XYZ file of C-alpha atoms in Angstrom:
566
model
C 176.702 -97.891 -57.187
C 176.876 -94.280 -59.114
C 174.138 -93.392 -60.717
C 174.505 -93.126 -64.131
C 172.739 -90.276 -66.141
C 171.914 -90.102 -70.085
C 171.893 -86.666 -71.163
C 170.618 -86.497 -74.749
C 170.732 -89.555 -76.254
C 169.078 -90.463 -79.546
C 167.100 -93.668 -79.928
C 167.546 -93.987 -83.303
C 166.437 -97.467 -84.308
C 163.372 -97.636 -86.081
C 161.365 -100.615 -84.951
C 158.610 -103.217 -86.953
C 155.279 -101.189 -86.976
C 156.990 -97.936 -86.808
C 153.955 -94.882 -87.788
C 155.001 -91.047 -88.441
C 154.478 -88.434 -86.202
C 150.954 -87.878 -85.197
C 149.195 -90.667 -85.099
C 148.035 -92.503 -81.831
C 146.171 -95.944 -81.269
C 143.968 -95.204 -85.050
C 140.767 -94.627 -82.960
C 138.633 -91.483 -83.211
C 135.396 -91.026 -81.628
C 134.238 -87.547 -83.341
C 131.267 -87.626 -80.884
C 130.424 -84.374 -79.112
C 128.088 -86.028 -76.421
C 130.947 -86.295 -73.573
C 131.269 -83.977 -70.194
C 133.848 -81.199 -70.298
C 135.472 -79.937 -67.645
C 136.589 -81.630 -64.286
C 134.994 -85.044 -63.661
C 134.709 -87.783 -61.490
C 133.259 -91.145 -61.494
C 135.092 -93.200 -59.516
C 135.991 -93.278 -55.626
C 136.278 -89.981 -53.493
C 133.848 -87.303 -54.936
C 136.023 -84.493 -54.463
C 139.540 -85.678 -54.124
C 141.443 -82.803 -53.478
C 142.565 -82.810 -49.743
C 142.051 -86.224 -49.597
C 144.389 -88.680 -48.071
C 146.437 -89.594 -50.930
C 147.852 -87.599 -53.703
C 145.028 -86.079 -55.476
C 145.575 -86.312 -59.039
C 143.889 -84.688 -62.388
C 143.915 -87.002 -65.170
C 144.205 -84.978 -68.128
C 143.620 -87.013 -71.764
C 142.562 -86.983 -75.004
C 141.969 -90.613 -75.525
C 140.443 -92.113 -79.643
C 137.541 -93.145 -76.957
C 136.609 -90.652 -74.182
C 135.261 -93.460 -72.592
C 138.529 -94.645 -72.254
C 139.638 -91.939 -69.913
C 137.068 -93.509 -66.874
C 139.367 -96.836 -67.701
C 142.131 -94.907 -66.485
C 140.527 -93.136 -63.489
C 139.057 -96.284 -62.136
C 142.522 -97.788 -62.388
C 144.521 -95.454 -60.535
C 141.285 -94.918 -57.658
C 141.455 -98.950 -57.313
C 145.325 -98.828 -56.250
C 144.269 -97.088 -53.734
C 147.393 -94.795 -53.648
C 145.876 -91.828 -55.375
C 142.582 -90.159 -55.902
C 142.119 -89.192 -59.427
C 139.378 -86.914 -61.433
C 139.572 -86.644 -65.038
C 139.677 -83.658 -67.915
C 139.112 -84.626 -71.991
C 141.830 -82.259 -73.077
C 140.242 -83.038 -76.365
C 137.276 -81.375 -75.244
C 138.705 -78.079 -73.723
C 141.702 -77.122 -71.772
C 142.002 -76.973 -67.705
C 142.966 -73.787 -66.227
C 146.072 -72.782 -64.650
C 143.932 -72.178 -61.409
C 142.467 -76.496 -61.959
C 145.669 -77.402 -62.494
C 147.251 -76.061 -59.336
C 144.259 -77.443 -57.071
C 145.610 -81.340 -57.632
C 148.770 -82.397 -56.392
C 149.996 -84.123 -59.795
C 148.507 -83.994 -63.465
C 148.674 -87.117 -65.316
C 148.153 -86.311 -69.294
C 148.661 -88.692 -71.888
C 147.338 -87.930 -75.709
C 145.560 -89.760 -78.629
C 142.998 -88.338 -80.918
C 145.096 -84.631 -79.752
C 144.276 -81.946 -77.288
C 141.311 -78.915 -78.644
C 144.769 -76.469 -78.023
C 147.696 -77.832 -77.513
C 149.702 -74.627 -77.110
C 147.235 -73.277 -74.269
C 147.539 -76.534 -72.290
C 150.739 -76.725 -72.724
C 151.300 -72.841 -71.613
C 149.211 -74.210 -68.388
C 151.118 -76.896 -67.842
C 154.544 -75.014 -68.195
C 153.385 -72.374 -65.848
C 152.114 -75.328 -63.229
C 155.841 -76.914 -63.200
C 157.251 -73.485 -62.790
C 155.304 -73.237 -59.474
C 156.169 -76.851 -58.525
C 153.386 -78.755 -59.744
C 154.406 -82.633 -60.677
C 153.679 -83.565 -64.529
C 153.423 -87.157 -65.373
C 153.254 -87.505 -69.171
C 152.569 -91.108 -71.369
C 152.097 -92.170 -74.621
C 151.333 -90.463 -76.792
C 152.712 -86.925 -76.027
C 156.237 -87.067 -77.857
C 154.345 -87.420 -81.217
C 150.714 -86.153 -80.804
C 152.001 -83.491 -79.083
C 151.274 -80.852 -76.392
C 153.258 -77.834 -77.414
C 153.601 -74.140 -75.595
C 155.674 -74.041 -72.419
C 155.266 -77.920 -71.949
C 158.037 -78.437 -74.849
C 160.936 -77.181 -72.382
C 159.831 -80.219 -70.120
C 159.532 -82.967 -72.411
C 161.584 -86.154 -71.421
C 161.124 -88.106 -74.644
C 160.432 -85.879 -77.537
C 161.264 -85.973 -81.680
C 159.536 -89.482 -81.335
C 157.670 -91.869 -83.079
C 155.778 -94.849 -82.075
C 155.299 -98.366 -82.335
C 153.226 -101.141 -81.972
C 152.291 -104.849 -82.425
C 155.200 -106.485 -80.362
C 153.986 -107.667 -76.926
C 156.248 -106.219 -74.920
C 157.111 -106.075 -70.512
C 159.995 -104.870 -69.036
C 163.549 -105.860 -69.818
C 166.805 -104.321 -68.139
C 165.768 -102.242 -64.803
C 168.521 -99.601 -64.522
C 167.581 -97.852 -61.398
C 166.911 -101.178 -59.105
C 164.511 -99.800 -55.908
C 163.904 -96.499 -57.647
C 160.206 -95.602 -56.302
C 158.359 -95.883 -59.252
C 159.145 -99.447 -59.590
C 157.708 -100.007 -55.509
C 156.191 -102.969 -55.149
C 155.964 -103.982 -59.181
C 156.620 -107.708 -60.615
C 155.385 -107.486 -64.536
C 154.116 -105.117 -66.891
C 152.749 -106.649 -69.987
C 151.364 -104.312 -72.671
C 149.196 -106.187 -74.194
C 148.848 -107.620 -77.744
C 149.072 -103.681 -78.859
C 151.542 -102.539 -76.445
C 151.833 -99.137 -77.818
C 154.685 -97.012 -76.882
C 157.320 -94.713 -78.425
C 160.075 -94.957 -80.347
C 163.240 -93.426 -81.595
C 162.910 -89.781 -79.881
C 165.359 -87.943 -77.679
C 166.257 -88.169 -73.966
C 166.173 -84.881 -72.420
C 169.720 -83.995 -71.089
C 169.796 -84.851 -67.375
C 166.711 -87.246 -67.280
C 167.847 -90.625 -66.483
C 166.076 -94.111 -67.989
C 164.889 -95.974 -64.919
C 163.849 -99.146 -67.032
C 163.655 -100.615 -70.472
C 161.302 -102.987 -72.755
C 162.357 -105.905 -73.479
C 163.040 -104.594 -76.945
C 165.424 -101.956 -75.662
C 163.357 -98.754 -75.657
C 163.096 -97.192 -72.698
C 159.869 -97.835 -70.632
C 160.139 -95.057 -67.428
C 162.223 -92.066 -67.746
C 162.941 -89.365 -64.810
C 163.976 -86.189 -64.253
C 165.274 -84.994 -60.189
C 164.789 -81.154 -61.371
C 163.786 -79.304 -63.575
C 162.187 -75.911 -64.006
C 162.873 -72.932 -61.393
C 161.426 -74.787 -58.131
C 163.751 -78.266 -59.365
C 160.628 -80.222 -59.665
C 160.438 -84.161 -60.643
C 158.886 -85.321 -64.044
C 158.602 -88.806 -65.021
C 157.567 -90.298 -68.580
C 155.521 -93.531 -68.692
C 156.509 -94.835 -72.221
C 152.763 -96.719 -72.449
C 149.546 -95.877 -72.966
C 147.356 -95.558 -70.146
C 144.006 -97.288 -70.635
C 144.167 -100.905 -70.116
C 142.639 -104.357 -71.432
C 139.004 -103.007 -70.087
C 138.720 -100.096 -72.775
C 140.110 -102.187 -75.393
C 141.183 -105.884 -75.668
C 144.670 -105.405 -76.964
C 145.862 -102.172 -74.447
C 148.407 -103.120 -71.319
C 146.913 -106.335 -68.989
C 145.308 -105.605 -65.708
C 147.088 -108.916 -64.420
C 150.337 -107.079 -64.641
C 150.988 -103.679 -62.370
C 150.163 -100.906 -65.269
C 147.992 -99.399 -62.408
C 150.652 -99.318 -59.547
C 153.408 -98.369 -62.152
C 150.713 -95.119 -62.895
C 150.578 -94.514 -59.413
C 153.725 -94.637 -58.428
C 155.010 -92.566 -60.822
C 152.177 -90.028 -59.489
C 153.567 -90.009 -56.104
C 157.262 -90.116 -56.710
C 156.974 -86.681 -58.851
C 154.411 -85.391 -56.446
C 156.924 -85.760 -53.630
C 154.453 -87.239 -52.046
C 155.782 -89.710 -48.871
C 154.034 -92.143 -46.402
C 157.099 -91.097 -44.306
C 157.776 -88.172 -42.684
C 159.550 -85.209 -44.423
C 163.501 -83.853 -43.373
C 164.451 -80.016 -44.549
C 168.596 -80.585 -45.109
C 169.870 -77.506 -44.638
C 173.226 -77.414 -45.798
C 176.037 -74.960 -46.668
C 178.128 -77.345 -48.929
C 181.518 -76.143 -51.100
C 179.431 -76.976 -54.473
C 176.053 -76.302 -54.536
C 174.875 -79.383 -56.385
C 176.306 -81.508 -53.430
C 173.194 -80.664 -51.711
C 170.966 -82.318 -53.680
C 172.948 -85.782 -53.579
C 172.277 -85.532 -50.132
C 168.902 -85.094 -50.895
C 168.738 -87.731 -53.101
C 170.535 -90.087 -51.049
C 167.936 -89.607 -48.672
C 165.012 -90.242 -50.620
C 166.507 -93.829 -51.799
C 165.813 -95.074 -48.462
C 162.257 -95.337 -49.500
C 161.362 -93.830 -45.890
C 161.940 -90.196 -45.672
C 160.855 -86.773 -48.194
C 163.624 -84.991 -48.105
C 163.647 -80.802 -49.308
C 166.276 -78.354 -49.311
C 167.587 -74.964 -47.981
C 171.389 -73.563 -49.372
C 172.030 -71.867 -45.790
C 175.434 -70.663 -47.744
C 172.695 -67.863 -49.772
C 170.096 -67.553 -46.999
C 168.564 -68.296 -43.452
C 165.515 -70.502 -43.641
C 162.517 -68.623 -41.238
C 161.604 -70.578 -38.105
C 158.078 -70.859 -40.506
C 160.000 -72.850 -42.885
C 161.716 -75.080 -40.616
C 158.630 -76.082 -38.408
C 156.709 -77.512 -41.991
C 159.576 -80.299 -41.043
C 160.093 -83.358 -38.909
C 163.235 -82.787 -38.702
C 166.548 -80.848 -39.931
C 169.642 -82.537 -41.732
C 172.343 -79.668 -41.155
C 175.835 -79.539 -42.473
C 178.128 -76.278 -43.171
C 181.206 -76.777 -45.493
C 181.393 -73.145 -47.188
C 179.984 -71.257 -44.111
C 176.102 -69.814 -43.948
C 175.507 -66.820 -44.868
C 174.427 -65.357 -41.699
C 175.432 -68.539 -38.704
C 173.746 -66.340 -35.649
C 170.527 -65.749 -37.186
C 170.503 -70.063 -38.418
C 171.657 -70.393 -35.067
C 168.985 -68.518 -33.566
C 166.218 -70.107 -35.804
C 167.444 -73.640 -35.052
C 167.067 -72.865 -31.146
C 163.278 -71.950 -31.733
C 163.075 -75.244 -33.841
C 164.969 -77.571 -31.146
C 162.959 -75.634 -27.772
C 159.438 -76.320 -29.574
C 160.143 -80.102 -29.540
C 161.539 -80.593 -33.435
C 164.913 -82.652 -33.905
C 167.646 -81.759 -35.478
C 170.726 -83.609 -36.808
C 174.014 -82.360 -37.396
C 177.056 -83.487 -39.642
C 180.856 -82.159 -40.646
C 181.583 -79.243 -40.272
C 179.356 -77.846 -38.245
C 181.698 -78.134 -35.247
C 184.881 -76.235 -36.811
C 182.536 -74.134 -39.517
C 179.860 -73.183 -37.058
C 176.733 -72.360 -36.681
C 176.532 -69.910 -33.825
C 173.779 -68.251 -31.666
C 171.065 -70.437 -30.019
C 172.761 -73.160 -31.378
C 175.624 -73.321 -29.435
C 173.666 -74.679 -26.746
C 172.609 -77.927 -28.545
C 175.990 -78.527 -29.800
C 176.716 -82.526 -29.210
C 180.510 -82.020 -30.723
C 182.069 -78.791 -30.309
C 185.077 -76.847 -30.222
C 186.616 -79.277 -32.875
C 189.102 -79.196 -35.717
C 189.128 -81.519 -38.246
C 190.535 -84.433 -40.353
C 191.162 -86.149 -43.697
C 193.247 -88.047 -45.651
C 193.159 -91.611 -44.156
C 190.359 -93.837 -45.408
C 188.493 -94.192 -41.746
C 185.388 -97.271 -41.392
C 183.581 -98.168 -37.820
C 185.452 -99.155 -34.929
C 184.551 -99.892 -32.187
C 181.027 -100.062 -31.402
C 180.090 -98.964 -27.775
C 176.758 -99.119 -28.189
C 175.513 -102.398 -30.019
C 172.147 -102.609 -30.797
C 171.779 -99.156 -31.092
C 168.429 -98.250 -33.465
C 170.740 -96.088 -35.190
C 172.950 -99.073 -36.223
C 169.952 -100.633 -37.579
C 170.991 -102.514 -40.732
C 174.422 -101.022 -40.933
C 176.995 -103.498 -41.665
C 179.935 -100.559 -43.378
C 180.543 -97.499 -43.603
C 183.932 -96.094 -45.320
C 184.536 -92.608 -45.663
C 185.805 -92.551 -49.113
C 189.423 -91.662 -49.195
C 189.030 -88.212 -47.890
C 186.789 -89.755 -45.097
C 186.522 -85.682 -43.657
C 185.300 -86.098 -39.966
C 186.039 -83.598 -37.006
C 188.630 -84.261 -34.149
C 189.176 -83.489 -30.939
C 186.510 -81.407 -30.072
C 184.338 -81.415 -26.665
C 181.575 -84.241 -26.377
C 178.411 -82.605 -24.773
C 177.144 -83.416 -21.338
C 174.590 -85.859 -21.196
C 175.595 -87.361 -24.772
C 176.414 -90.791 -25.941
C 179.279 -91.579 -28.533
C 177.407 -95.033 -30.017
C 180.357 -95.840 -32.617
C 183.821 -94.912 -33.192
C 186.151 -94.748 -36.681
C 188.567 -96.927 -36.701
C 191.153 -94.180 -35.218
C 189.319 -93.896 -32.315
C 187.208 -90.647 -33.453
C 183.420 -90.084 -32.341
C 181.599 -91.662 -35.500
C 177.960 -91.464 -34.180
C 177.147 -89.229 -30.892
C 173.487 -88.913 -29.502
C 171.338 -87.214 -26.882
C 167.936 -88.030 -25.928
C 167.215 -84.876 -24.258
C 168.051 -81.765 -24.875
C 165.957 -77.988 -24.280
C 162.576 -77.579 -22.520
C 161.295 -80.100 -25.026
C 162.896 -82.923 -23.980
C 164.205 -82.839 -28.103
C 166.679 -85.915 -29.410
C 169.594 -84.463 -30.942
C 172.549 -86.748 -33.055
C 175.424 -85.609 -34.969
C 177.094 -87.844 -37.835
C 181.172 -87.176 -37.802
C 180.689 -87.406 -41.174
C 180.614 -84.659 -44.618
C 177.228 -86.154 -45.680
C 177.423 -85.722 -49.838
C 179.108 -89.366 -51.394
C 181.045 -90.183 -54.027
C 178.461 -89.877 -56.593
C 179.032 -86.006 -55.561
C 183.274 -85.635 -55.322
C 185.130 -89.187 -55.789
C 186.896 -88.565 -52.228
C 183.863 -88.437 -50.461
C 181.862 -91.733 -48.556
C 181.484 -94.754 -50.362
C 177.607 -95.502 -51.259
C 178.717 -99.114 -51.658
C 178.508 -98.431 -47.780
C 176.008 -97.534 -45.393
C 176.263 -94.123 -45.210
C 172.358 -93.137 -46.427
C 171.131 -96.062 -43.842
C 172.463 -93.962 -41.310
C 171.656 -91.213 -41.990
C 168.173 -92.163 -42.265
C 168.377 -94.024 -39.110
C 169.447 -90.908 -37.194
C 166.600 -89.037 -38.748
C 164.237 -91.470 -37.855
C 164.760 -92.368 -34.344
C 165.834 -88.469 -33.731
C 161.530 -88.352 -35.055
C 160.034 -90.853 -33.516
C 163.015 -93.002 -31.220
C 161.613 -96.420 -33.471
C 163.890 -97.173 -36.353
C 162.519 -99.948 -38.701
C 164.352 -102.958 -39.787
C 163.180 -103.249 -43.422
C 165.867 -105.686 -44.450
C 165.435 -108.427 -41.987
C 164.245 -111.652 -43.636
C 165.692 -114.230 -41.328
C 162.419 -116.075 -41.404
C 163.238 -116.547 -45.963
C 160.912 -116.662 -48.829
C 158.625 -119.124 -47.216
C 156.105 -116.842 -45.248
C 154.059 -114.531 -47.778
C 151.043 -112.274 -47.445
C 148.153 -111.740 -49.762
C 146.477 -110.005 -51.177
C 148.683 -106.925 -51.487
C 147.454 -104.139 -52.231
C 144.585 -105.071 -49.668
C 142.017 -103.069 -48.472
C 140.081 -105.265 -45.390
C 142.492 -108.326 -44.728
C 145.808 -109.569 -44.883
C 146.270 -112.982 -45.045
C 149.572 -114.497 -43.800
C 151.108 -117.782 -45.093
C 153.743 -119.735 -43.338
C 154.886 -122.522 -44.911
C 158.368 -121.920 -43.152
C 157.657 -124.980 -40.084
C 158.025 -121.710 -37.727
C 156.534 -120.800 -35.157
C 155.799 -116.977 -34.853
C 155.271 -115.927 -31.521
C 154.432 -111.940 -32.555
C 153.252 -110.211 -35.642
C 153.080 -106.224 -35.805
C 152.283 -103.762 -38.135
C 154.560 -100.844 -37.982
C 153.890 -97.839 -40.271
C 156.393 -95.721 -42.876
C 158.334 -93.853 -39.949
C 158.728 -96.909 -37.695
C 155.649 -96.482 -35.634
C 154.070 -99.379 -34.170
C 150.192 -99.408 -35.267
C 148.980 -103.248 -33.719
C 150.958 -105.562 -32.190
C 149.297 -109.540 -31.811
C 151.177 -111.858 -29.700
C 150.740 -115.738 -29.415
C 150.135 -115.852 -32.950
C 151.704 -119.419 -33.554
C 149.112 -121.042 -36.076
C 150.239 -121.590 -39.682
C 147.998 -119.270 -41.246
C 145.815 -116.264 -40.196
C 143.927 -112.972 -41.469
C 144.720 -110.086 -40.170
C 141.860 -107.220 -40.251
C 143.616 -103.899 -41.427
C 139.917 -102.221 -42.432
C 140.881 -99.319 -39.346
C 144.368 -98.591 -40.992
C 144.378 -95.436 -43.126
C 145.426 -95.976 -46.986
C 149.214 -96.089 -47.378
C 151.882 -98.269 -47.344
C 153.022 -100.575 -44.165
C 155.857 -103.810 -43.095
C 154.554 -106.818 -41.258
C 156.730 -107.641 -38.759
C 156.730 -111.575 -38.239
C 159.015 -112.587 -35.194
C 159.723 -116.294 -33.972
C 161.542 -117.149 -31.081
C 165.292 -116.836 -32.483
C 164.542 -115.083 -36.329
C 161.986 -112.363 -37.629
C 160.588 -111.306 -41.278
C 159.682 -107.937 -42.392
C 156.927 -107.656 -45.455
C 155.665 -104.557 -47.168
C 151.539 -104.255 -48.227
C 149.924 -101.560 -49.540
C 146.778 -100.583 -47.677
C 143.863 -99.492 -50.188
């Protein structure tokens, strides 16, 4: 499905218990006993460098009390580490700012300067830091730089409608991971009637219409994320008629955190790509990242060579050429250093016929090709079933360009694991290549779809899956089946998030014969055979915080299950 993206659109209906600009939740504590500066009161003492996202929650709550609330809720997700700052007490620096991985600022009784903070914050998105803004910033503002990264601005607000969520636009986007409700309580203030920022997309709605989550890929010079939470952060335990703790306010916060932090369980991919249009890059990107496994970056080789410093931050590289890099020997030569030291890389069209040259000749799985379009090309023949880089690919169709290289040279050693229907290499692999021993696959495929050029593959197909798939086993040689439910809706696990044990129900008259936990990347933590009884706890108290699948497997069917590890 394309992904459809509002550029400035006006909400312009005013709804029941509409208030001007500048007002908030009508609660003002004018008290100046409260702590200024950095604070924390709530899990990890100093969170930065901690295991999760560190975060700084930045507020000026009616109640400065109310900004613990907020801490303790995102600490108890267990998917971030937060500290807090009263903007209504004094302004972080720059210098604080930069030392968290994502800010999280929502406003109230009004920030002590709104300009300086929002100079700060302007300058932290120009360096890449991730802002996370919620009611109320679009109408008690936080001005300066921060105005050129407002989502939802020109608003006003509302209240006194219970409202959850209505239409989800974006189904699986990553802020909506692992969420069920959201119910905002007998308040449920939010905002009303402002303007969408041009290229920010609305990921879901109210149930009255407004939007509730809105997103932005890039913006700013580094093309960071921003995301809008259209509710107010404290919950029913600073005040009895804010959003319900029995609905996922908390993971919504956090997730949101760790989507525009970048931040990923997985492992991360540099694509390096040199494609006719720019922007077709970051659809690859993209198309990445909506596997929910991988962080994917980016490098235009078509306007420079990425160091061999750059490349080894990676697990791996995604390369494609289309326009040509701007210097092929000396990618060439830094890809070498990057294959010999043990990192993968994966190749796609054109790199065959528009090629990469110097120490990368060497590693070429496909070479000495031309290349084809025109006829719209799906899988063949399969010579390799069961392949982990087949894993949950049913389709693939090349859109009706379906551009894919032809008859070049197949590389020693390598495997061809699926064919187009014309007979053409579709998938070839090696499992070792240099002094490393390094897995190598290249996709016969140009990898931006048809949300990039309408000729290009169809993402109605599996063309992301595999993709991913090659990235992943190219990493680690495990790919994870996250779509298998043979088993159905009758085995469950609780609770989730869970911090000591996992508790598995089977009401499915089963019998599973192994359960194993298996990490983002595909990784195999514990594996417990024999496990045939109806119900059991399993004791995840060792595993590191982060997100995991249960892997339940009977004799002829298996079931895979994400938890969240607090």
């Amino acid at each position: 499905m394309k992904k459809i993206t509002l550029k400035s659109v006006v909400f312009s209906a005013l709804l029941t218990g509409f208030v001007g600009f500048g007002q908030g939740t009508g609660t003002t504590n004018t008290s100046t006993d409260f702590p200024t500066g950095i604070q924390n009161n709530y899990g990890v003492e100093d969170t930065r460098g901690a295991s999760v996202p560190s975060v700084l929650v930045a507020g000026s709550p009616g109640n400065p009390d109310w900004l613990l609330d907020v801490e303790a809720k995102l600490d108890g997700t267990g998917l971030v580490a937060a500290d807090t700052f009263l903007t209504s007490g004094g302004t972080p620096t720059l210098a604080e700012l930069q030392s968290y991985d994502a800010v999280l600022i929502f406003t109230d009784a009004g920030a002590a300067d709104p300009v300086s903070f929002g100079n700060n914050l302007g300058q932290y998105i120009d360096g890449g830091g991730a802002v996370v803004d919620a009611t109320f910033t679009p109408n008690v503002s936080i001005t300066g730089g921060f105005t050129a990264y407002e989502l939802y601005s020109m608003s006003g607000q509302s209240n006194g409608a219970n409202l959850g969520i209505g239409t989800i636009l974006e189904p699986g986007h990553p802020t909506l991971d692992g969420v069920t409700s959201f119910d905002g309580g007998t308040a449920s203030f939010h905002n009303t009637g402002g303007t969408i920022a041009g290229g920010a997309t609305v990921v879901a709605e109210y149930t009255d219409g407004s939007p509730f989550i809105i997103v932005d890929d890039n913006v700013g010079p580094a093309n960071t994320r921003r995301t809008f939470l259209n509710f107010y952060p404290p919950s029913i335990d600073a005040r009895d008629d804010f959003w319900d703790t029995t609905s996922d306010g908390a993971l919504i916060m956090a997730n949101a955190l760790r989507w525009t932090a970048n931040f990923s369980d997985g492992q991360t991919v540099l694509v390096v790509g040199a494609p006719g249009n720019p922007d077709w890059i970051l659809d690859v990107e993209a198309k990445i990242e909506e596997t929910g496994t991988l962080s994917a970056d980016t490098f235009l080789s078509s306007g420079g060579t990425p160091s061999i410093a750059t490349l080894m931050a990676y697990d791996a590289v995604f390369l494609f050429t289309d326009a040509g890099a701007a210097d092929p020997v000396a990618l060439g030569n830094v890809l070498e250093q990057y294959i010999d030291s043990g990192k993968p890389v994966v190749d796609a069209t054109f790199t065959p016929n528009v090629s990469i040259t110097g120490g990368f000749t060497q590693y070429e799985l496909y070479s000495m090709s031309g290349q084809s379009n025109g006829a719209n090309l799906g899988i063949g023949t399969i010579l390799e079933p069961g392949d982990p880089i087949l894993t949950d690919v049913t389709t693939f169709d090349g859109g009706t360009a379906s551009f894919h290289n032809t008859g070049g040279t197949i590389a020693a050693g390598a495997t061809v694991i699926a064919e187009y229907t014309d007979g053409s290499p579709l998938l070839i692999r090696a499992s070792n290549v240099g002094p490393a021993n390094t897995r190598r696959v290249f996709l016969n495929f140009y990898p931006p779809s048809i949300d990039a050029r309408d000729d290009f593959w169809d993402t109605t197909s599996d063309g992301a899956q595999i993709i991913r798939n090659a990235l992943l086993w190219a990493i680690n040689g495990v790919v994870l089946n996250v779509d298998d439910n043979q088993l159905g809706i009758d085995i469950s696990v609780f609770p989730n998030p869970a911090q000591n044990e996992l508790n598995i129900s089977n009401t499915s008259g089963v019998s599973i014969e192994r359960t194993q936990i298996i990490d983002m990347v595909g990784r195999i933590i514990t594996t417990i055979d024999a496990s045939d009884a109806t119900n059991r706890t399993i004791n995840i108290s060792n595993l590191t915080t982060g997100i995991y699948f249960l892997r339940l497997e009977s004799a002829n069917a298996s079931s895979v299950i994400k938890f969240i590890k607090k």
